[in-house]
Amino acid sequence: MSDGANAPALREFIAELNRARCAAGPPTYAELERRSKHCEAPYAGPRPAVQPLRVSTTHDILTGRRTGLPRWQWVASFITVLHVLAAEAGLDPAAIGALEEWKARHEAADAALDAARRAARVRVHAGGGTPRTADRRSEHGRRETGALAMARRSLATGWWRAGHRDVVPDWEEPCLSLESAANLIRVYGGHRVPALLQTREYAMAALRLDRPGLPARSLARRADLMMRRRTILSKPNSAKLWAIIDEAALRAPIDRAIMRAQVVSLIRSSERPGITVQVLPQKTSGGTAAGDPVVLLRFPESEFSDIVYLEHLTGGLYLDNAADVNHFSQVLSRSAIEALRPPESRAFLREFLI
């Protein structure tokens, strides 16, 4: 049995790796690869040999695309390079954790995954259904509370179920439910315009780039879904949206006419009450959010804590731990500080049309 991206111990270990990366800047994947090729470990005593941290491998591990626990040699190299980069940036490497601590975490995660595999085999032999289904139920029932638990319970009646269920992956459903319940949505879109601000034509062009194997009918229905998502910003007492758009998203290899129409739409959206749009120039976007989409959702009910949603092409990660939420809130705040102010962002977008 594969460990699977949803195994609790594995998911927590990957979340810890992402937190460590953020504590070091966070550096981009390209910076990690470049520095790993010329790296001396800043430790006394025996120094671990640092292996190259290839962009594709690091991306797949940190986004959960790779199944299974990463090998210790990779983890040791990753943590070592983070220590070096943190020191060079004037940050405290202690916030990342010592190699000895990470070795203990790695061994604990490996032991937990092994125990889960053994328990799953016992459940299967006892006729208890598939291991993955049983593990998802126990994980949600034991750990998820508040708005995230509420969102999962309400999936069966989600607005997308009637007409778009076939183009919504399981991992995205909670996000659609949470968006509808939130009163503030903060988002950094990474290499794409945030979904809630996309035009239909841009959504289809972006999907062609990100999912080239998607059938034409599914592509069109997926774009329709994106337009339905936008309607939450037009309802009475709708959520406020604070979007930070990386300049790289505006320079993606998308048809010029489509991109111009998207920029016009962004300008109009930025003039609406309750919507704030900021552009993060390329010269300042290298290390703040490191190109990965980040969504923070806040709810009107005081008993519900904020939730962070980290999305990639093949999955999504939901975080409601106070430390995680606080960290990514700071990441978004740093991005907002480095980005152009809203009036300057509108001017930037208008210049883009010239």
Short mmCIF file of C-alpha atoms in Angstrom, two decimals:
data_model
loop_
_atom_site.label_atom_id
_atom_site.label_comp_id
_atom_site.label_asym_id
_atom_site.label_seq_id
_atom_site.Cartn_x
_atom_site.Cartn_y
_atom_site.Cartn_z
CA MET A 1 0.00 0.00 0.00
CA SER A 2 1.26 3.50 -0.82
CA ASP A 3 1.53 5.98 2.02
CA GLY A 4 -0.67 8.37 0.03
CA ALA A 5 -0.81 12.14 0.15
CA ASN A 6 -3.64 12.02 2.71
CA ALA A 7 -1.83 9.95 5.41
CA PRO A 8 -1.82 12.14 8.55
CA ALA A 9 1.84 11.54 9.47
CA LEU A 10 3.03 12.21 5.93
CA ARG A 11 0.88 15.31 5.52
CA GLU A 12 2.14 16.73 8.81
CA PHE A 13 5.77 16.06 7.87
CA ILE A 14 5.31 17.82 4.50
CA ALA A 15 3.65 20.75 6.31
CA GLU A 16 6.68 20.94 8.62
CA LEU A 17 9.01 21.04 5.58
CA ASN A 18 6.97 23.92 4.14
CA ARG A 19 7.13 25.78 7.44
CA ALA A 20 10.89 25.34 7.52
CA ARG A 21 11.17 26.71 3.98
CA CYS A 22 9.07 29.73 4.93
CA ALA A 23 11.27 30.36 7.98
CA ALA A 24 14.20 30.74 5.59
CA GLY A 25 12.60 33.45 3.47
CA PRO A 26 11.05 31.49 1.79
CA PRO A 27 13.57 30.79 -1.01
CA THR A 28 12.28 29.87 -4.46
CA TYR A 29 12.75 26.36 -5.80
CA ALA A 30 15.35 27.70 -8.22
CA GLU A 31 17.30 29.31 -5.37
CA LEU A 32 17.27 26.04 -3.45
CA GLU A 33 18.66 24.13 -6.43
CA ARG A 34 21.29 26.74 -7.19
CA ARG A 35 22.55 26.98 -3.60
CA SER A 36 22.53 23.21 -3.07
CA LYS A 37 25.16 22.85 -5.78
CA HIS A 38 27.57 25.12 -3.89
CA CYS A 39 26.80 24.49 -0.26
CA GLU A 40 28.89 23.84 2.83
CA ALA A 41 26.92 22.72 5.84
CA PRO A 42 27.12 25.25 8.72
CA TYR A 43 27.45 22.56 11.38
CA ALA A 44 30.26 21.50 13.66
CA GLY A 45 31.44 17.90 13.44
CA PRO A 46 30.63 15.58 10.52
CA ARG A 47 28.94 17.45 7.72
CA PRO A 48 26.24 15.80 5.62
CA ALA A 49 26.87 15.55 1.91
CA VAL A 50 24.41 17.91 0.22
CA GLN A 51 22.69 16.49 -2.82
CA PRO A 52 21.33 18.77 -5.56
CA LEU A 53 17.77 19.89 -4.79
CA ARG A 54 16.28 19.76 -8.24
CA VAL A 55 13.37 22.14 -8.81
CA SER A 56 10.97 19.44 -10.01
CA THR A 57 11.76 17.10 -7.11
CA THR A 58 11.47 19.80 -4.45
CA HIS A 59 8.22 21.11 -5.94
CA ASP A 60 6.66 17.64 -6.07
CA ILE A 61 7.65 16.83 -2.49
CA LEU A 62 6.52 20.12 -0.95
CA THR A 63 3.19 20.16 -2.78
CA GLY A 64 2.40 16.53 -1.92
CA ARG A 65 2.55 15.42 -5.53
CA ARG A 66 5.00 12.65 -4.65
CA THR A 67 3.64 9.84 -2.57
CA GLY A 68 5.66 8.43 0.28
CA LEU A 69 8.03 9.96 2.81
CA PRO A 70 11.02 11.72 1.21
CA ARG A 71 14.34 9.98 1.78
CA TRP A 72 16.42 11.19 4.71
CA GLN A 73 19.31 12.22 2.45
CA TRP A 74 17.00 14.64 0.61
CA VAL A 75 15.56 16.00 3.87
CA ALA A 76 19.04 16.52 5.34
CA SER A 77 20.15 18.34 2.19
CA PHE A 78 17.00 20.48 2.16
CA ILE A 79 17.37 21.53 5.81
CA THR A 80 21.09 22.17 5.38
CA VAL A 81 20.51 24.48 2.42
CA LEU A 82 17.72 26.28 4.29
CA HIS A 83 20.15 26.96 7.16
CA VAL A 84 22.65 28.46 4.73
CA LEU A 85 20.08 30.63 2.97
CA ALA A 86 18.54 31.81 6.25
CA ALA A 87 21.96 32.87 7.56
CA GLU A 88 22.73 34.70 4.31
CA ALA A 89 19.39 36.53 4.53
CA GLY A 90 20.02 37.60 8.13
CA LEU A 91 17.33 35.27 9.50
CA ASP A 92 17.68 33.01 12.52
CA PRO A 93 18.50 29.44 11.33
CA ALA A 94 17.32 28.13 14.69
CA ALA A 95 13.73 28.71 13.55
CA ILE A 96 14.27 25.97 10.95
CA GLY A 97 15.37 23.34 13.46
CA ALA A 98 18.58 21.37 13.85
CA LEU A 99 19.38 18.30 11.77
CA GLU A 100 19.09 16.13 14.87
CA GLU A 101 15.51 17.35 15.40
CA TRP A 102 14.65 16.65 11.77
CA LYS A 103 16.17 13.19 11.95
CA ALA A 104 13.90 12.43 14.91
CA ARG A 105 10.86 13.82 13.04
CA HIS A 106 11.70 11.76 9.98
CA GLU A 107 12.05 8.56 12.00
CA ALA A 108 8.79 9.29 13.86
CA ALA A 109 6.91 9.90 10.60
CA ASP A 110 8.36 6.73 9.09
CA ALA A 111 7.29 4.71 12.15
CA ALA A 112 3.79 6.23 12.08
CA LEU A 113 3.37 5.46 8.38
CA ASP A 114 4.55 1.91 8.93
CA ALA A 115 2.06 1.48 11.78
CA ALA A 116 -0.74 2.91 9.60
CA ARG A 117 0.11 0.47 6.81
CA ARG A 118 -0.02 -2.47 9.20
CA ALA A 119 -3.33 -1.26 10.68
CA ALA A 120 -4.77 -0.81 7.19
CA ARG A 121 -3.88 -4.39 6.29
CA VAL A 122 -5.68 -5.56 9.42
CA ARG A 123 -8.81 -3.55 8.46
CA VAL A 124 -8.78 -4.98 4.94
CA HIS A 125 -8.50 -8.55 6.16
CA ALA A 126 -11.37 -7.86 8.56
CA GLY A 127 -13.57 -6.68 5.67
CA GLY A 128 -13.49 -3.03 6.70
CA GLY A 129 -13.37 -1.42 3.25
CA THR A 130 -10.43 0.20 1.52
CA PRO A 131 -7.64 1.58 3.69
CA ARG A 132 -7.82 5.02 2.09
CA THR A 133 -11.53 5.46 2.82
CA ALA A 134 -11.17 4.36 6.42
CA ASP A 135 -8.16 6.62 6.93
CA ARG A 136 -9.96 9.69 5.51
CA ARG A 137 -12.92 9.18 7.84
CA SER A 138 -10.80 8.76 10.95
CA GLU A 139 -8.58 11.70 10.03
CA HIS A 140 -11.49 14.10 9.48
CA GLY A 141 -13.38 12.95 12.54
CA ARG A 142 -10.38 13.15 14.83
CA ARG A 143 -8.57 16.31 13.78
CA GLU A 144 -10.74 18.65 11.73
CA THR A 145 -12.93 21.10 13.63
CA GLY A 146 -14.63 24.45 13.08
CA ALA A 147 -15.21 25.81 9.59
CA LEU A 148 -13.25 23.05 7.83
CA ALA A 149 -15.28 20.30 9.46
CA MET A 150 -18.48 22.21 8.67
CA ALA A 151 -17.41 22.58 5.03
CA ARG A 152 -16.80 18.86 4.66
CA ARG A 153 -20.14 18.00 6.22
CA SER A 154 -21.94 20.27 3.75
CA LEU A 155 -20.29 18.94 0.58
CA ALA A 156 -23.32 16.87 -0.40
CA THR A 157 -25.40 20.05 -0.81
CA GLY A 158 -22.68 22.20 -2.39
CA TRP A 159 -23.82 24.53 -5.18
CA TRP A 160 -21.41 22.91 -7.66
CA ARG A 161 -22.86 19.42 -7.19
CA ALA A 162 -25.88 19.98 -9.40
CA GLY A 163 -24.09 20.92 -12.60
CA HIS A 164 -20.31 20.71 -12.22
CA ARG A 165 -19.51 17.82 -9.87
CA ASP A 166 -17.68 15.95 -12.64
CA VAL A 167 -15.10 18.74 -13.09
CA VAL A 168 -14.46 19.44 -9.39
CA PRO A 169 -11.77 17.21 -7.82
CA ASP A 170 -12.43 15.96 -4.31
CA TRP A 171 -9.67 18.06 -2.79
CA GLU A 172 -11.16 21.30 -4.18
CA GLU A 173 -14.69 20.84 -2.84
CA PRO A 174 -14.00 22.15 0.69
CA CYS A 175 -12.51 25.33 -0.81
CA LEU A 176 -15.69 26.03 -2.79
CA SER A 177 -17.76 25.55 0.35
CA LEU A 178 -15.46 27.73 2.46
CA GLU A 179 -15.44 30.54 -0.12
CA SER A 180 -19.21 30.77 0.11
CA ALA A 181 -19.09 31.05 3.90
CA ALA A 182 -16.16 33.48 4.23
CA ASN A 183 -16.46 37.22 4.79
CA LEU A 184 -12.82 37.93 3.85
CA ILE A 185 -10.69 36.16 1.26
CA ARG A 186 -7.00 37.07 0.97
CA VAL A 187 -5.21 35.51 -1.97
CA TYR A 188 -1.85 35.50 -3.69
CA GLY A 189 -2.35 33.91 -7.10
CA GLY A 190 1.15 32.74 -7.93
CA HIS A 191 1.77 32.38 -11.67
CA ARG A 192 -1.92 32.85 -12.52
CA VAL A 193 -4.57 35.52 -11.96
CA PRO A 194 -6.57 34.46 -8.85
CA ALA A 195 -9.54 32.27 -9.77
CA LEU A 196 -12.15 34.68 -8.38
CA LEU A 197 -10.95 37.40 -10.77
CA GLN A 198 -10.50 35.39 -13.96
CA THR A 199 -12.50 36.03 -17.12
CA ARG A 200 -13.93 32.99 -18.87
CA GLU A 201 -11.54 33.27 -21.83
CA TYR A 202 -8.53 33.65 -19.53
CA ALA A 203 -9.68 30.67 -17.43
CA MET A 204 -9.83 28.48 -20.54
CA ALA A 205 -6.42 29.68 -21.78
CA ALA A 206 -4.84 29.06 -18.38
CA LEU A 207 -6.42 25.60 -18.19
CA ARG A 208 -4.97 24.72 -21.60
CA LEU A 209 -1.52 25.58 -20.25
CA ASP A 210 -1.88 23.92 -16.86
CA ARG A 211 -3.86 20.84 -17.94
CA PRO A 212 -3.04 20.21 -21.60
CA GLY A 213 -4.70 16.78 -21.58
CA LEU A 214 -8.09 18.06 -20.41
CA PRO A 215 -10.85 17.25 -22.96
CA ALA A 216 -12.47 20.26 -24.64
CA ARG A 217 -15.86 19.64 -23.02
CA SER A 218 -14.33 19.36 -19.55
CA LEU A 219 -12.27 22.48 -20.20
CA ALA A 220 -15.38 24.49 -21.11
CA ARG A 221 -17.32 23.16 -18.11
CA ARG A 222 -14.40 23.95 -15.83
CA ALA A 223 -14.36 27.52 -17.15
CA ASP A 224 -18.11 27.74 -16.50
CA LEU A 225 -17.46 26.65 -12.94
CA MET A 226 -14.92 29.46 -12.53
CA MET A 227 -17.57 31.97 -13.60
CA ARG A 228 -20.03 30.56 -11.06
CA ARG A 229 -17.38 30.99 -8.35
CA ARG A 230 -17.14 34.69 -9.16
CA THR A 231 -20.79 35.25 -8.28
CA ILE A 232 -20.02 35.07 -4.55
CA LEU A 233 -18.48 38.54 -4.89
CA SER A 234 -21.74 40.00 -6.22
CA LYS A 235 -24.17 38.76 -3.57
CA PRO A 236 -25.53 40.93 -0.74
CA ASN A 237 -23.07 41.02 2.16
CA SER A 238 -20.55 39.29 -0.08
CA ALA A 239 -17.04 38.49 1.06
CA LYS A 240 -14.35 41.12 0.73
CA LEU A 241 -11.54 40.08 -1.58
CA TRP A 242 -7.91 41.19 -1.19
CA ALA A 243 -5.94 39.86 -4.14
CA ILE A 244 -2.23 40.14 -4.85
CA ILE A 245 -1.32 39.46 -8.46
CA ASP A 246 2.24 38.62 -9.42
CA GLU A 247 3.44 40.50 -12.50
CA ALA A 248 4.55 37.13 -13.87
CA ALA A 249 0.89 36.12 -14.10
CA LEU A 250 0.28 39.07 -16.44
CA ARG A 251 3.17 38.03 -18.68
CA ALA A 252 2.18 34.38 -19.03
CA PRO A 253 2.20 32.93 -22.59
CA ILE A 254 -1.49 33.65 -23.17
CA ASP A 255 -3.02 35.25 -26.27
CA ARG A 256 -2.53 39.02 -26.14
CA ALA A 257 -6.20 39.84 -26.78
CA ILE A 258 -7.30 37.47 -24.00
CA MET A 259 -4.77 38.95 -21.60
CA ARG A 260 -5.81 42.51 -22.43
CA ALA A 261 -9.45 41.65 -21.73
CA GLN A 262 -8.38 40.05 -18.44
CA VAL A 263 -6.44 43.17 -17.43
CA VAL A 264 -9.44 45.39 -18.26
CA SER A 265 -11.55 43.13 -16.05
CA LEU A 266 -8.99 43.43 -13.23
CA ILE A 267 -9.10 47.23 -13.44
CA ARG A 268 -12.90 47.21 -13.26
CA SER A 269 -12.90 44.74 -10.36
CA SER A 270 -10.38 46.85 -8.46
CA GLU A 271 -12.80 49.81 -8.61
CA ARG A 272 -15.62 47.85 -6.98
CA PRO A 273 -16.30 48.24 -3.25
CA GLY A 274 -14.96 45.34 -1.24
CA ILE A 275 -12.32 44.29 -3.77
CA THR A 276 -8.67 45.27 -3.36
CA VAL A 277 -6.19 44.44 -6.12
CA GLN A 278 -2.44 44.87 -5.79
CA VAL A 279 0.24 44.02 -8.33
CA LEU A 280 3.52 42.54 -7.11
CA PRO A 281 6.27 43.63 -9.53
CA GLN A 282 8.66 40.93 -10.68
CA LYS A 283 11.65 42.73 -9.18
CA THR A 284 10.18 42.26 -5.69
CA SER A 285 8.33 38.94 -6.04
CA GLY A 286 11.24 36.52 -5.89
CA GLY A 287 11.06 35.52 -2.24
CA THR A 288 7.87 36.69 -0.62
CA ALA A 289 5.39 34.06 -1.68
CA ALA A 290 7.80 32.09 -3.88
CA GLY A 291 5.27 31.60 -6.68
CA ASP A 292 2.92 29.25 -4.82
CA PRO A 293 -0.78 30.19 -4.58
CA VAL A 294 -1.93 31.02 -1.04
CA VAL A 295 -5.54 31.60 0.06
CA LEU A 296 -6.55 32.72 3.55
CA LEU A 297 -10.25 32.59 4.44
CA ARG A 298 -11.86 34.39 7.38
CA PHE A 299 -15.41 33.82 8.63
CA PRO A 300 -18.02 36.03 10.32
CA GLU A 301 -18.55 33.51 13.11
CA SER A 302 -16.12 34.28 15.93
CA GLU A 303 -15.85 30.63 16.90
CA PHE A 304 -14.40 29.70 13.49
CA SER A 305 -10.68 30.23 13.08
CA ASP A 306 -9.09 31.35 9.81
CA ILE A 307 -8.16 28.65 7.28
CA VAL A 308 -5.29 28.64 4.81
CA TYR A 309 -5.62 26.77 1.53
CA LEU A 310 -2.51 25.90 -0.49
CA GLU A 311 -3.37 24.72 -3.99
CA HIS A 312 -1.37 23.07 -6.74
CA LEU A 313 -2.28 21.25 -9.94
CA THR A 314 -2.75 17.82 -8.40
CA GLY A 315 -4.03 18.53 -4.90
CA GLY A 316 -4.65 20.98 -2.10
CA LEU A 317 -3.66 21.39 1.55
CA TYR A 318 -5.90 22.94 4.23
CA LEU A 319 -4.31 24.40 7.36
CA ASP A 320 -6.22 25.62 10.42
CA ASN A 321 -3.47 25.35 13.02
CA ALA A 322 -2.96 28.78 14.61
CA ALA A 323 0.80 28.79 13.98
CA ASP A 324 0.36 27.88 10.30
CA VAL A 325 -2.38 30.44 9.77
CA ASN A 326 -0.34 33.15 11.46
CA HIS A 327 2.68 32.31 9.32
CA PHE A 328 0.84 32.51 6.01
CA SER A 329 -1.00 35.62 7.15
CA GLN A 330 2.43 37.21 7.57
CA VAL A 331 3.49 35.92 4.15
CA LEU A 332 0.46 37.62 2.58
CA SER A 333 1.08 40.79 4.59
CA ARG A 334 4.70 40.94 3.43
CA SER A 335 3.52 40.48 -0.15
CA ALA A 336 1.03 43.35 0.30
CA ILE A 337 3.77 45.60 1.67
CA GLU A 338 6.07 44.82 -1.26
CA ALA A 339 3.29 45.14 -3.84
CA LEU A 340 2.17 48.38 -5.43
CA ARG A 341 -0.59 50.17 -3.56
CA PRO A 342 -4.09 49.83 -5.08
CA PRO A 343 -4.01 53.17 -6.99
CA GLU A 344 -0.51 52.41 -8.27
CA SER A 345 -1.60 48.92 -9.22
CA ARG A 346 -4.46 50.31 -11.33
CA ALA A 347 -1.99 52.65 -13.04
CA PHE A 348 0.34 49.70 -13.68
CA LEU A 349 -2.51 47.71 -15.22
CA ARG A 350 -3.54 50.64 -17.43
CA GLU A 351 0.05 51.01 -18.65
CA PHE A 352 0.04 47.31 -19.45
CA LEU A 353 -2.72 47.99 -21.99
CA ILE A 354 -0.70 50.59 -23.89
#
